[in-house]
Amino acid sequence: MTGFGSRGPQRELHVLRPLPGTEGKATFSASGAVLDLLGLAPADAAGLDLADVLHLIRATEGD
């Protein structure tokens, strides 16, 4: 269990740069596991906006 003050694995953090054309816009990301559950390839998911992804998640609940 991980808790405050635990000495679990340490990971190096990297700053994320905005994708070209997204400067000043809200962006989101979905994990590979979410894409797998939705049956989407990363290239297919790249064209979706957050509303599309939330709709797909609601549509696949209980599958």
Protein backbone atom coordinates (compact mmCIF):
# COMPACT_ATOMS: atom_id res chain seq x y z
CA MET A 1 0.00 0.00 0.00
CA THR A 2 1.25 3.45 -0.81
CA GLY A 3 0.66 6.17 1.71
CA PHE A 4 2.01 9.52 2.71
CA GLY A 5 5.68 9.21 3.56
CA SER A 6 6.09 5.74 2.03
CA ARG A 7 9.28 5.09 0.11
CA GLY A 8 7.76 3.46 -2.96
CA PRO A 9 9.32 3.47 -6.41
CA GLN A 10 10.47 6.91 -7.49
CA ARG A 11 9.77 8.06 -11.02
CA GLU A 12 11.36 10.85 -12.96
CA LEU A 13 8.83 13.47 -14.08
CA HIS A 14 8.95 15.09 -17.49
CA VAL A 15 7.22 18.27 -18.57
CA LEU A 16 4.69 17.70 -21.34
CA ARG A 17 4.83 20.08 -24.26
CA PRO A 18 1.60 20.98 -26.06
CA LEU A 19 0.95 19.35 -29.40
CA PRO A 20 1.35 21.69 -32.38
CA GLY A 21 -1.82 23.70 -32.84
CA THR A 22 -3.08 23.12 -29.29
CA GLU A 23 -1.35 26.03 -27.59
CA GLY A 24 -3.81 27.85 -25.34
CA LYS A 25 -6.41 25.06 -25.62
CA ALA A 26 -7.47 22.50 -23.06
CA THR A 27 -6.19 19.04 -23.92
CA PHE A 28 -6.65 15.62 -22.36
CA SER A 29 -5.12 12.20 -22.61
CA ALA A 30 -6.41 8.66 -22.28
CA SER A 31 -4.31 5.71 -21.23
CA GLY A 32 -3.59 2.79 -23.48
CA ALA A 33 -5.83 0.67 -21.26
CA VAL A 34 -8.78 3.01 -21.87
CA LEU A 35 -8.12 2.98 -25.60
CA ASP A 36 -8.01 -0.83 -25.54
CA LEU A 37 -11.34 -0.98 -23.67
CA LEU A 38 -12.89 1.35 -26.23
CA GLY A 39 -11.38 -0.58 -29.13
CA LEU A 40 -9.48 2.44 -30.41
CA ALA A 41 -6.02 2.70 -31.88
CA PRO A 42 -4.04 5.78 -30.78
CA ALA A 43 -4.25 7.17 -34.32
CA ASP A 44 -8.05 6.82 -34.26
CA ALA A 45 -8.31 8.43 -30.83
CA ALA A 46 -6.17 11.41 -31.86
CA GLY A 47 -9.05 12.89 -33.83
CA LEU A 48 -11.56 12.66 -30.98
CA ASP A 49 -12.42 15.39 -28.54
CA LEU A 50 -13.25 14.85 -24.86
CA ALA A 51 -17.01 14.74 -25.52
CA ASP A 52 -16.48 11.91 -28.04
CA VAL A 53 -14.41 9.90 -25.56
CA LEU A 54 -16.90 10.41 -22.72
CA HIS A 55 -19.73 9.32 -25.04
CA LEU A 56 -17.81 6.16 -25.96
CA ILE A 57 -17.10 5.40 -22.30
CA ARG A 58 -20.80 5.76 -21.40
CA ALA A 59 -21.81 3.62 -24.38
CA THR A 60 -19.45 0.80 -23.39
CA GLU A 61 -20.24 0.75 -19.64
CA GLY A 62 -21.27 -2.73 -18.62
CA ASP A 63 -19.75 -4.45 -21.65
